[in-house]
Short mmCIF file of C-alpha atoms in Angstrom, two decimals:
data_model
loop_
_atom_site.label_atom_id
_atom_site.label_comp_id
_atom_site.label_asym_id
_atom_site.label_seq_id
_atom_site.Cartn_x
_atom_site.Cartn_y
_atom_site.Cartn_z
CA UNK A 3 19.52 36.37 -4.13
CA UNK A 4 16.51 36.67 -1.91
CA UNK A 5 13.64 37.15 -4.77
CA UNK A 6 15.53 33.82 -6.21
CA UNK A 7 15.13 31.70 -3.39
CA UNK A 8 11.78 33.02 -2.69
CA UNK A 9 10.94 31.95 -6.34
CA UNK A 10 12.27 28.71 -5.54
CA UNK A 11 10.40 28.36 -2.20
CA UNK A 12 7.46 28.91 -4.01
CA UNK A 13 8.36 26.60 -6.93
CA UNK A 14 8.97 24.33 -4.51
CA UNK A 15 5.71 24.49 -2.13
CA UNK A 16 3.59 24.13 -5.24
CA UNK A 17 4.92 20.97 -6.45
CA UNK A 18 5.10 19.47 -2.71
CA UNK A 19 1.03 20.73 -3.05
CA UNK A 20 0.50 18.71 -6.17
CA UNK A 21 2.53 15.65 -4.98
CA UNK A 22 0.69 15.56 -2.00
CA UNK A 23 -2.54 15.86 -3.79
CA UNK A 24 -1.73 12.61 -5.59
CA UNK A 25 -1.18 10.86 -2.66
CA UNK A 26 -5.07 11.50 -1.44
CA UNK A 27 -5.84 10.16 -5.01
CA UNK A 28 -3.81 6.81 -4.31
CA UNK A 29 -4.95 6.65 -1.17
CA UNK A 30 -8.66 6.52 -2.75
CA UNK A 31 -7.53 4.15 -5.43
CA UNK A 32 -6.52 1.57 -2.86
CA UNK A 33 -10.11 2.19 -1.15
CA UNK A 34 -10.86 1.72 -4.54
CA UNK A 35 -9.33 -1.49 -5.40
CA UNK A 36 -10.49 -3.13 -2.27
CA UNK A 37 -13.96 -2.24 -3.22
CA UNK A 38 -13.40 -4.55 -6.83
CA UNK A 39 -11.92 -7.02 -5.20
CA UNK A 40 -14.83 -7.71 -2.58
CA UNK A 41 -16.94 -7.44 -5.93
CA UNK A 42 -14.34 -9.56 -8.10
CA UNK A 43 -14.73 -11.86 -4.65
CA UNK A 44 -18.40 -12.30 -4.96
CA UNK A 45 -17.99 -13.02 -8.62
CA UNK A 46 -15.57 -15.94 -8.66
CA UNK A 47 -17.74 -17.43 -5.92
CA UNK A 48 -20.49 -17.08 -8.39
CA UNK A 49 -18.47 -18.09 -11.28
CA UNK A 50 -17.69 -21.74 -9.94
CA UNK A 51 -20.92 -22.60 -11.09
CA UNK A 52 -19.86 -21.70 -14.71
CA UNK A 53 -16.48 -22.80 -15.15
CA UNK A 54 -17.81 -26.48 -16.86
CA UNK A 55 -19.93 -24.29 -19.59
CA UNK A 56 -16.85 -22.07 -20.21
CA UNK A 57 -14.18 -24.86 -20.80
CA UNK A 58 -16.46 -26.57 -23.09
CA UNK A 59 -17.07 -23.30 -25.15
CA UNK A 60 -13.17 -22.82 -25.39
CA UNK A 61 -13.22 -26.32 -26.32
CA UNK A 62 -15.64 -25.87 -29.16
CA UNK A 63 -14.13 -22.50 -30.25
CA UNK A 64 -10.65 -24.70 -30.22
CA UNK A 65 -11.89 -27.32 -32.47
CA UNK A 66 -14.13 -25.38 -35.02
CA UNK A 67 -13.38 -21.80 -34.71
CA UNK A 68 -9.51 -22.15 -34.86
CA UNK A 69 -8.93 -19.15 -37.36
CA UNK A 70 -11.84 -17.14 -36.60
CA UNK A 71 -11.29 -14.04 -35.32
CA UNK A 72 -11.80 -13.86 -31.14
CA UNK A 73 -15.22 -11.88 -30.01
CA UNK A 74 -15.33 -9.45 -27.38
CA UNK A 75 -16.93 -12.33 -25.20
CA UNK A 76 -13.68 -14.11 -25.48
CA UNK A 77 -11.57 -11.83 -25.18
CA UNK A 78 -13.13 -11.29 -21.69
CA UNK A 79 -12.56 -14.77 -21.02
CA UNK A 80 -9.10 -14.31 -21.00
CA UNK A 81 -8.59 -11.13 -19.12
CA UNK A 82 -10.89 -13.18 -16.37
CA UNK A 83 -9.24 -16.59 -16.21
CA UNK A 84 -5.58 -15.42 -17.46
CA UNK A 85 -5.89 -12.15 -15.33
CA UNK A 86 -8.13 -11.34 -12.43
CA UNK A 87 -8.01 -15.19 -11.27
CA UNK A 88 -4.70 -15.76 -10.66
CA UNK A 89 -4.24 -11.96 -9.87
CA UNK A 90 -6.68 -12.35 -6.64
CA UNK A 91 -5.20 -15.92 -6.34
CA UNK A 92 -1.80 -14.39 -5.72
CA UNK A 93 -2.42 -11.77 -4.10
CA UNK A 94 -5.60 -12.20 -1.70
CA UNK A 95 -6.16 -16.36 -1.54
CA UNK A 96 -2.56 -16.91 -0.77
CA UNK A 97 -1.69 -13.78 1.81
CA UNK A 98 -4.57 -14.19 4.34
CA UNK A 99 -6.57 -15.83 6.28
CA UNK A 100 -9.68 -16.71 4.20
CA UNK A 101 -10.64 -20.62 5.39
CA UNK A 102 -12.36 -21.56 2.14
CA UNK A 103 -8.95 -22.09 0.86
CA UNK A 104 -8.67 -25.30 3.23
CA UNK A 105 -9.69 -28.46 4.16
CA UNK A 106 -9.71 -31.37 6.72
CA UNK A 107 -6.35 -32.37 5.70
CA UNK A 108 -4.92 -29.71 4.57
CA UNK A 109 -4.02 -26.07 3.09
CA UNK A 110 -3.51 -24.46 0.30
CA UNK A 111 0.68 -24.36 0.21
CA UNK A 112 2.01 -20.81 -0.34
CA UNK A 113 5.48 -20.15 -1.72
CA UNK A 114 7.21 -16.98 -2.65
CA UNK A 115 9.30 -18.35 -5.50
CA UNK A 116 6.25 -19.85 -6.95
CA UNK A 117 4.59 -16.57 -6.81
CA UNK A 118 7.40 -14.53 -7.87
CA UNK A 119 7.70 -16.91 -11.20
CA UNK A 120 3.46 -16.45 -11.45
CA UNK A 121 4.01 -12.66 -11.48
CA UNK A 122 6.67 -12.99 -14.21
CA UNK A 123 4.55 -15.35 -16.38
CA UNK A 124 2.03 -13.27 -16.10
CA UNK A 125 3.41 -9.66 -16.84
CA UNK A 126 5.16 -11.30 -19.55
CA UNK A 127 1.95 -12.64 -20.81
CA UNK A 128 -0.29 -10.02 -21.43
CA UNK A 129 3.01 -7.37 -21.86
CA UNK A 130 3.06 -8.99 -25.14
CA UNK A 131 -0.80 -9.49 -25.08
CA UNK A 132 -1.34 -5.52 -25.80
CA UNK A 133 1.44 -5.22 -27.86
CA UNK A 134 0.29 -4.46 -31.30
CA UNK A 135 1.32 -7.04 -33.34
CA UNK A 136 2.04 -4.80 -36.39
CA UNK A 137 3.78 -6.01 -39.62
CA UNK A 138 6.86 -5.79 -40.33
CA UNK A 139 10.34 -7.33 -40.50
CA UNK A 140 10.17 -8.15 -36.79
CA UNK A 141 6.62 -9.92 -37.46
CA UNK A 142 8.73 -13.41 -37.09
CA UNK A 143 10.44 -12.94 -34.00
CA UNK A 144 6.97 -10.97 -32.56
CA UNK A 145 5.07 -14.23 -33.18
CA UNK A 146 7.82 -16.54 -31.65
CA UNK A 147 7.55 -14.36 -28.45
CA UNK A 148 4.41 -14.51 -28.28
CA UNK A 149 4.16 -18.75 -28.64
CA UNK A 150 7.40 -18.75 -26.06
CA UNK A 151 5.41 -16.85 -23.73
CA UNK A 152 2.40 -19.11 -23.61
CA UNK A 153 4.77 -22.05 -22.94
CA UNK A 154 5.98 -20.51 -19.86
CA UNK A 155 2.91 -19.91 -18.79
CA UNK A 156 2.08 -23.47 -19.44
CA UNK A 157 5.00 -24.36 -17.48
CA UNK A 158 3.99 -22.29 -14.89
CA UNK A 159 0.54 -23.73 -15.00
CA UNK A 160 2.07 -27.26 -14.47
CA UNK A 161 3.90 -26.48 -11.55
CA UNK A 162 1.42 -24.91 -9.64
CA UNK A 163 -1.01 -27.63 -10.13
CA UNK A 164 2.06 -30.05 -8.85
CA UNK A 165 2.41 -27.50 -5.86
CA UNK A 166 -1.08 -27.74 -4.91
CA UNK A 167 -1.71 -31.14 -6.05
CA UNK A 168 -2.07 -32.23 -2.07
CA UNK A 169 -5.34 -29.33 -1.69
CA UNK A 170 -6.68 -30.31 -4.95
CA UNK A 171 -6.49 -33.91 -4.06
CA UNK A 172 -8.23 -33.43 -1.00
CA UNK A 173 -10.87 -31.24 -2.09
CA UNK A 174 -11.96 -34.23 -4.24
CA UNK A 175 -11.80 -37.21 -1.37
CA UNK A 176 -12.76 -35.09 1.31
CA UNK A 177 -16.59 -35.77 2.60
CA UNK A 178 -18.77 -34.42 5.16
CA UNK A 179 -21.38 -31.64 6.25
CA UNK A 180 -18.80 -29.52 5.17
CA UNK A 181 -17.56 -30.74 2.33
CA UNK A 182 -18.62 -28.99 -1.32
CA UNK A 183 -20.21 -30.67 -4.27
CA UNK A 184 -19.08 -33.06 -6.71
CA UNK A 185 -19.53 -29.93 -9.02
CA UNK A 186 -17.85 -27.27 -7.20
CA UNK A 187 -14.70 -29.55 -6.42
CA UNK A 188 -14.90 -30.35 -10.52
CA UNK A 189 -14.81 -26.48 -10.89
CA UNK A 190 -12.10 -25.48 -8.43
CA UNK A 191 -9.71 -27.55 -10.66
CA UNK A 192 -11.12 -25.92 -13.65
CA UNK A 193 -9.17 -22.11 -12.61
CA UNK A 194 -6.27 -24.50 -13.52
CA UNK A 195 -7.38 -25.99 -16.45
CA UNK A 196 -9.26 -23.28 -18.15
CA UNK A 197 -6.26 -21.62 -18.64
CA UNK A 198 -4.67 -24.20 -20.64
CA UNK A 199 -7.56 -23.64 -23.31
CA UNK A 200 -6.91 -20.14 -23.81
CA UNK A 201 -3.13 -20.63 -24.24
CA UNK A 202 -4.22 -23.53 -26.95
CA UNK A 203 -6.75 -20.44 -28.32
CA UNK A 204 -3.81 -17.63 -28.24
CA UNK A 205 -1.27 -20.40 -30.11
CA UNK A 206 -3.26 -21.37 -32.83
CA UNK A 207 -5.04 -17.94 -33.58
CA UNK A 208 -1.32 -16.06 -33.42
CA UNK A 209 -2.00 -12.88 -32.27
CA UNK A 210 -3.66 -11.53 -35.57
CA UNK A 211 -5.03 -7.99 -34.28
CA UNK A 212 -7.00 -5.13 -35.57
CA UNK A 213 -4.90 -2.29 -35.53
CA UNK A 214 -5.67 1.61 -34.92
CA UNK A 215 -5.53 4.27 -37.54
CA UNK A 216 -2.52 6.17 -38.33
CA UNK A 217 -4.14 8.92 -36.68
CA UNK A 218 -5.63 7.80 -33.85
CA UNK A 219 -2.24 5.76 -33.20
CA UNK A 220 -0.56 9.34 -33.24
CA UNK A 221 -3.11 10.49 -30.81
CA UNK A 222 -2.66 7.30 -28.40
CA UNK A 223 0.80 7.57 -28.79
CA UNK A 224 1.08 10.94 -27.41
CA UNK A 225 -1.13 10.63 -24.75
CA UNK A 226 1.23 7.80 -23.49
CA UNK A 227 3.85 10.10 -23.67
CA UNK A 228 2.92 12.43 -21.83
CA UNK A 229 1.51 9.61 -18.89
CA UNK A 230 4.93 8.43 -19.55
CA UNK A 231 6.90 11.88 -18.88
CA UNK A 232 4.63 12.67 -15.70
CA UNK A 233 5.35 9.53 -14.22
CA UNK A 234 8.88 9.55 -14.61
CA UNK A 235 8.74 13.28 -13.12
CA UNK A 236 6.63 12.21 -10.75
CA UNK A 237 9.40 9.44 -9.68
CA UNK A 238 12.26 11.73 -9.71
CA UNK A 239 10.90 14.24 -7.74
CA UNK A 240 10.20 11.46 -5.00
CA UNK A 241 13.71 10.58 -5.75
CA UNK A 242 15.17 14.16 -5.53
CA UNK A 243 13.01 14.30 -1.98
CA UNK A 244 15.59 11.80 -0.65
CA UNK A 245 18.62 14.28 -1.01
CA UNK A 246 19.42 16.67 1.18
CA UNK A 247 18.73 19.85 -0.76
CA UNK A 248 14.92 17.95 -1.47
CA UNK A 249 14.82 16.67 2.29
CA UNK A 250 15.27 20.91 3.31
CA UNK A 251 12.75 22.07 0.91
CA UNK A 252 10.21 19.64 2.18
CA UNK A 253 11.20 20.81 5.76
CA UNK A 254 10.74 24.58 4.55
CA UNK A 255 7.09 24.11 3.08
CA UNK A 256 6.21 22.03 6.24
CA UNK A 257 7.72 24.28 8.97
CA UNK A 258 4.09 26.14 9.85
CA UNK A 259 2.98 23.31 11.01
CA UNK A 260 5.97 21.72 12.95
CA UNK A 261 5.88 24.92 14.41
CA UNK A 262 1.71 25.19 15.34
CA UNK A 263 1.85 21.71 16.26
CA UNK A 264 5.04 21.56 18.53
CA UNK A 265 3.85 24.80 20.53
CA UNK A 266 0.04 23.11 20.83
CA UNK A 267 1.82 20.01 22.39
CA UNK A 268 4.63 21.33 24.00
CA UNK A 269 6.49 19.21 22.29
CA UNK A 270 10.50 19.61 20.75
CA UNK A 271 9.61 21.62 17.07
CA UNK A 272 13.53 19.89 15.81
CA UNK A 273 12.52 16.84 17.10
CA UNK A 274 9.45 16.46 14.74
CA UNK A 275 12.22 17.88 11.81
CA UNK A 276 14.46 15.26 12.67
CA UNK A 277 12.08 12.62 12.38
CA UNK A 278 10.77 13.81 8.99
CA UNK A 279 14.37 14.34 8.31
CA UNK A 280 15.24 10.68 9.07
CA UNK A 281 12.00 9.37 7.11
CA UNK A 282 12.63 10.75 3.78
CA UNK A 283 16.53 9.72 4.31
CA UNK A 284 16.39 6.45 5.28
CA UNK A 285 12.49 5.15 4.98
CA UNK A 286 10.97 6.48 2.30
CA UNK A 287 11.02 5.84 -1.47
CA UNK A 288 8.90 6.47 -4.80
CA UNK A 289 7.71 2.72 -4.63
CA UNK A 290 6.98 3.08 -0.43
CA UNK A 291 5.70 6.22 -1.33
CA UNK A 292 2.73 4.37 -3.88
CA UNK A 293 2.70 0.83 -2.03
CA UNK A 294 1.82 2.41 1.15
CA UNK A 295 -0.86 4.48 0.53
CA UNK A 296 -2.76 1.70 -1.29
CA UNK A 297 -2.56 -0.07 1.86
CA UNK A 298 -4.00 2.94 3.68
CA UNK A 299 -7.07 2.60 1.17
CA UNK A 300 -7.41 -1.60 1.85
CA UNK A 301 -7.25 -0.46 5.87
CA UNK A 302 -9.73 1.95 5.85
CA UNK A 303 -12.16 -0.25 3.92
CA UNK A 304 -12.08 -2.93 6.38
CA UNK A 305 -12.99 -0.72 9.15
CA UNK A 306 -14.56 -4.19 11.52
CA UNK A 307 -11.73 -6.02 10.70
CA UNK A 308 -13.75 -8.69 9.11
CA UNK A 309 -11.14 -9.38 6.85
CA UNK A 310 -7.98 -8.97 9.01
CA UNK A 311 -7.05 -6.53 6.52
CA UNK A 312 -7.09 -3.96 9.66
CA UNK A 313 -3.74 -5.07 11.23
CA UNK A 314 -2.32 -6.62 7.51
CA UNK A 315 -2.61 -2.89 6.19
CA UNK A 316 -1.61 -0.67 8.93
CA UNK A 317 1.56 0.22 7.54
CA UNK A 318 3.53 3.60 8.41
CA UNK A 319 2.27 6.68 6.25
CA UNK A 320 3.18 10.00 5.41
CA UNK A 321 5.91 12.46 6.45
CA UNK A 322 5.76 11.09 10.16
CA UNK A 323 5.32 7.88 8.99
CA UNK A 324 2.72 7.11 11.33
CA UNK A 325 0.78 3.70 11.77
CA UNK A 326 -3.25 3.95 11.45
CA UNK A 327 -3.62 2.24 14.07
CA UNK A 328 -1.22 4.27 16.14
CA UNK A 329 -3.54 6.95 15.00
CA UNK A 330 -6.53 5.14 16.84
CA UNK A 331 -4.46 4.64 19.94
CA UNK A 332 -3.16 7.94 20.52
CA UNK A 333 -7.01 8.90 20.02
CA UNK A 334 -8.13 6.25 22.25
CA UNK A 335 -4.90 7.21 25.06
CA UNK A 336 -5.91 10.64 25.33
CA UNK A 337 -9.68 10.23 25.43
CA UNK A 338 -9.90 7.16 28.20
CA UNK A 339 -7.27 9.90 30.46
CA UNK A 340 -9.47 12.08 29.94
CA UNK A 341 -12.61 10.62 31.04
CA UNK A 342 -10.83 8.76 33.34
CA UNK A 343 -12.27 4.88 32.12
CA UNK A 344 -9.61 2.10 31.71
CA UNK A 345 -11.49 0.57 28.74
CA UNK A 346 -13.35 1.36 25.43
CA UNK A 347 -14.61 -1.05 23.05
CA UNK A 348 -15.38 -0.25 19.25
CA UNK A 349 -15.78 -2.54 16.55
CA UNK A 350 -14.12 0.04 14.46
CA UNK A 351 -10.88 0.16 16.52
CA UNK A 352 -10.65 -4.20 16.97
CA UNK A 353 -7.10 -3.52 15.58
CA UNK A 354 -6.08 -0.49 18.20
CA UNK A 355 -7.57 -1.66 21.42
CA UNK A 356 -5.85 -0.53 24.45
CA UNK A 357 -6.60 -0.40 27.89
CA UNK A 358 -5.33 2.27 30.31
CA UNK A 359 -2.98 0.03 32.39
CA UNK A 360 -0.89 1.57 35.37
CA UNK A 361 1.37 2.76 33.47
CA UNK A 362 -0.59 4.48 30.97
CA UNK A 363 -2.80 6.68 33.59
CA UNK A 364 -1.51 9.79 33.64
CA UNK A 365 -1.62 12.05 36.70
CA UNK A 366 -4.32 14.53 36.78
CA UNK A 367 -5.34 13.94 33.25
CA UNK A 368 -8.95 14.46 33.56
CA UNK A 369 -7.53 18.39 34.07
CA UNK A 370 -4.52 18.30 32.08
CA UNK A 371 -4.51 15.99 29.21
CA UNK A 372 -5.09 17.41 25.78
CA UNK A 373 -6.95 15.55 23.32
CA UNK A 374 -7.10 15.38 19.23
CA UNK A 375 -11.06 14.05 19.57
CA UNK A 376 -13.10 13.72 22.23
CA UNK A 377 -14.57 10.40 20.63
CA UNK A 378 -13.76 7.92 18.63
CA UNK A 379 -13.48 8.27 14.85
CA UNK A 380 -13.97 6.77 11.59
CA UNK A 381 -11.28 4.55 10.09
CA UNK A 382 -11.90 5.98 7.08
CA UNK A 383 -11.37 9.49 8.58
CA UNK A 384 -8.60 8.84 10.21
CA UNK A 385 -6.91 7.64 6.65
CA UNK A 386 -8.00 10.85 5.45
CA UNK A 387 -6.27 13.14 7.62
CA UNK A 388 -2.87 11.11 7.72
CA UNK A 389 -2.82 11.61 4.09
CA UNK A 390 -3.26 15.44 4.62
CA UNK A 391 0.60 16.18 5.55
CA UNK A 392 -0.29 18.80 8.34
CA UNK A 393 -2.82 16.35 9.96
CA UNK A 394 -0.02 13.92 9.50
CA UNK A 395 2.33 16.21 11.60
CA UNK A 396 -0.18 16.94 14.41
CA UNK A 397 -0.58 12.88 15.21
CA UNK A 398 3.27 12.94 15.19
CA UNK A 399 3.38 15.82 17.59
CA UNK A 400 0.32 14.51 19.86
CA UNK A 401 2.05 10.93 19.93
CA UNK A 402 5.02 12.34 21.04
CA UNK A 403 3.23 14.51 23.95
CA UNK A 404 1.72 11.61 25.25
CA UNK A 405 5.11 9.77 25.63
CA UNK A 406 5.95 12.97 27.47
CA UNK A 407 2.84 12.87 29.47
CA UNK A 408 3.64 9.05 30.34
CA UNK A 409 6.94 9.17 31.53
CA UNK A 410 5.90 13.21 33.72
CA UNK A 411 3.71 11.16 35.50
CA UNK A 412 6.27 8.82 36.46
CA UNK A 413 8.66 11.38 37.07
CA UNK A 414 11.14 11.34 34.42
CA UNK A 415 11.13 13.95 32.31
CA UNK A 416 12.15 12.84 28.88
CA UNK A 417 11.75 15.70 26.78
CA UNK A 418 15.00 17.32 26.60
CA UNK A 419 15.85 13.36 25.11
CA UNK A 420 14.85 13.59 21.94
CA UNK A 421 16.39 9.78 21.33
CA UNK A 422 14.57 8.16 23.89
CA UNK A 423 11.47 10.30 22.18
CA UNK A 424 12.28 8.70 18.94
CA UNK A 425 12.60 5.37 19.93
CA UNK A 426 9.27 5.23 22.04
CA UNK A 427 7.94 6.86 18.53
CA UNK A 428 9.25 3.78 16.48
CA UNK A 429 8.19 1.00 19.24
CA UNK A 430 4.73 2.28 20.03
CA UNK A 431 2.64 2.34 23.23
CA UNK A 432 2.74 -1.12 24.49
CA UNK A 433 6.21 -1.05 25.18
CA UNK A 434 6.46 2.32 26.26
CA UNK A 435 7.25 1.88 30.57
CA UNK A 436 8.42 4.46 31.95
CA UNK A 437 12.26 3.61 33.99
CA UNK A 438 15.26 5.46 34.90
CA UNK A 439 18.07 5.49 32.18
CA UNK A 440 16.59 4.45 29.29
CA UNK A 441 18.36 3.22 26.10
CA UNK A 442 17.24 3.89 22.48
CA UNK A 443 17.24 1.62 19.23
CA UNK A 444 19.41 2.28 16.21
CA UNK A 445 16.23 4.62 14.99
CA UNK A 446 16.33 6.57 17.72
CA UNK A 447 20.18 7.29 17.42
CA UNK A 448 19.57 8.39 13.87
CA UNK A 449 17.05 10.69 14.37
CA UNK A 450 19.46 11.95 17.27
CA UNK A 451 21.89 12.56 15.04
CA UNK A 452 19.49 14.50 12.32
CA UNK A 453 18.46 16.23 15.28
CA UNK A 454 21.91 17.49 16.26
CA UNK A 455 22.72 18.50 12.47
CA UNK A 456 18.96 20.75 12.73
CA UNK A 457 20.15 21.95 15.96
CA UNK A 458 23.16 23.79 15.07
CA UNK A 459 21.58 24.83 11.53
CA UNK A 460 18.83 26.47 13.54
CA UNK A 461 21.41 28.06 16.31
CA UNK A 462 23.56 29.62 13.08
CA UNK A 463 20.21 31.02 11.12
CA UNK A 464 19.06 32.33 15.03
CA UNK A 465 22.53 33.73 15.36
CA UNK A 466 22.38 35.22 11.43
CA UNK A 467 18.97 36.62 12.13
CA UNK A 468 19.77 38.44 15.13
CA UNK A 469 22.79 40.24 13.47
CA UNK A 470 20.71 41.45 10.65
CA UNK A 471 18.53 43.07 13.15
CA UNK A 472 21.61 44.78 15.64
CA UNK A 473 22.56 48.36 14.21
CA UNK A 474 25.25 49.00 12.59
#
């Protein structure tokens, strides 16, 4: 029984290794994907200035080149205008705060059902786009797909011009200093427009594609097969991670460090279980899981918060599920305690500035307080190490210390209250203030209640332990 569970355990620990693994590589696509879209930025700026000479070649190729086969050129037409444009529209021009986007009298209206439908039209769209179009007895009801699915996105089209009809209108009428050319205005309309041409293009040349050898299609068709199978294994062992059995194993392969860490900080070992505990029960999921570490990457990129991207992306990450900017202020806490200064400014931390208020100076720190770094940090570091799980367990632990610290200096001693711990955890620093009889939040009970379930586990396996080594 015991060589089985240690072949488990090891099982186990080495696909926790690889699944962490991939979440470094997501987190560096996302720092990836922000870098495009600052590049795909700088392009559409640029590619104002060409939208007039691209609508009239579609219009050309529309009139005289109906049945002619479309040229790479063309092709990357549409993946521009039909793609990337209203992908960055949707995603970027719509969700912040980027002031080209307005004008004197108004700004550009966002809506989430318009958006939602966008997405739809869209995935739709080029879903059936990359579809070989191969012949056969569903050749008919292929085609009439495919000419269904450019109407919607003509209908689509339509209403998002009548949505933003008001910005349009005013980007025309509006003068000033300020105010664009006669060109650029013409061009701004033509992101709407252009699109129309293609879907004209895509009706009238009806999908006729080149198609891949039988060979090579065996050869593609295994290698998405296999992406296929990973991913799908990939997304049920997130999902097996949520039940109990998967929430213990991740516990076992991370119990080193809860222990290192919680004996560093002086800090409850359970507690930190019963927050990871809680996490992966109630917080975390497969999609969470991918979404959030993206955001990690767009955070760390904007490390001046030029972008506002710095407080948009600083969602919780990891096992602890810890903010990045939590991360900063923790760093920040410790270090201005220790060196005894009530402020530090750093154009890296614009996100995560705190000052050491009265309640925040901690008694004797200068010879007491433990730090993680004497000075400040790299965004970009800092993302690094809360993808790294251990790293990810030590801010946890440290965070939780300096509650501890906090509320010691006050004199209340809080650590023997692991949901008053928990809560503090969930709320952050600004509204930790130290006062007699605290209450905690619906988190905090939660994790009290994982913490309770730990607590007898660990008393039993104690209790177990200690028999095995009394004579018999």
């Amino acid at each position: 029984m015991g060589i089985a569970q240690k072949k488990v355990g090891i099982m186990s620990n080495f696909i926790f290794f690889i699944n962490d693994s991939l979440q470094v590589v997501i987190f560096l696509f996302g720092y990836g994907i922000s870098l495009i879209g600052l590049g795909i930025g700088l392009s559409f700026a640029i590619l104002r200035y060409f939208n007039l000479i691209v609508m009239l070649y579609l219009l050309y190729i529309l009139i005289f080149k109906r049945n002619k086969k479309p040229v790479l050129y063309e092709n990357l037409i549409e993946v521009i205008y039909c793609l990337l444009a209203p992908a960055v529209y949707l995603s970027i021009v719509l969700n912040t705060g980027i002031r080209y986007f307005s004008s004197g009298d108004t700004v550009l209206e966002n809506s989430i059902f318009h958006n939602i439908l966008a997405w739809i039209a869209i995935s739709i769209y080029w879903i059936i786009r990359i579809i070989p179009n191969r012949k056969n007895k569903y050749t008919n009801v292929f085609t009439f797909l495919s000419k269904l699915s450019v109407y919607f996105c003509f209908l689509v089209l339509s209403l998002f011009i009548w949505k933003d009809y008001s910005f349009l209108l005013s980007r025309f009428t509006e003068s000033g200093q300020n105010s664009s050319s006669i060109y650029s205005k013409i061009s701004d309309f033509l992101f709407y427009i252009i699109p129309y041409f293609i879907g004209l293009r895509r009706l009238v040349q009806n999908q006729k594609e080149d198609y891949l050898e039988k060979k090579e299609s065996f050869v593609f068709f295994k290698r998405v097969q296999f992406i296929s199978f990973f991913l799908v294994g990939l997304l049920l062992f997130n999902l097996f991670q949520k039940t109990d059995i998967g929430i213990r194993l991740r516990l076992k392969s991370l119990d080193a460090d809860i222990t290192n860490y919680s004996q560093e900080y002086k800090v409850d070992r359970t507690l930190i279980k019963a927050i990871i505990y809680t996490n992966y029960k109630h917080y975390l999921n497969p999609v969470k899981l991918l979404a959030e570490y993206v955001a990690l990457g767009l955070w760390a990129l904007d490390d001046y918060n030029h972008l506002g991207w710095a407080k948009k992306f600083s969602v919780s990450v990891g096992v602890t599920q810890i903010q990045p900017t939590t991360a900063q202020k923790a760093i920040l806490l410790g270090m201005l305690n220790y060196i005894n200064h009530s402020y530090y400014f750093s154009k890296q931390y614009r996100a995560a500035i705190v000052e050491l208020t009265p309640e925040w100076k901690i008694k004797d720190a200068t010879l007491k307080i433990k730090t993680m770094h004497l000075d400040t940090i790299s965004p970009f570091q800092i993302a690094l190490e809360l993808v790294d799980p251990s790293n990810n367990i030590q801010y946890c632990a440290y965070t939780l210390y300096l509650f501890q610290s906090q509320w010691n200096s006050a004199n209340y001693d809080i650590s023997e209250k692991p949901e008053i711990l928990a809560s503090l955890y969930q709320i952050g620093f600004n509204k930790s203030i130290p006062k007699p009889n605290p209450v905690s939040n619906e988190y905090g009970k939660m994790v009290k209640e994982a913490y309770d379930r730990l607590k007898i586990e660990e008393m039993r396996e104690d209790k177990e332990a200690l028999n095995l080594m009394l004579p018999r």
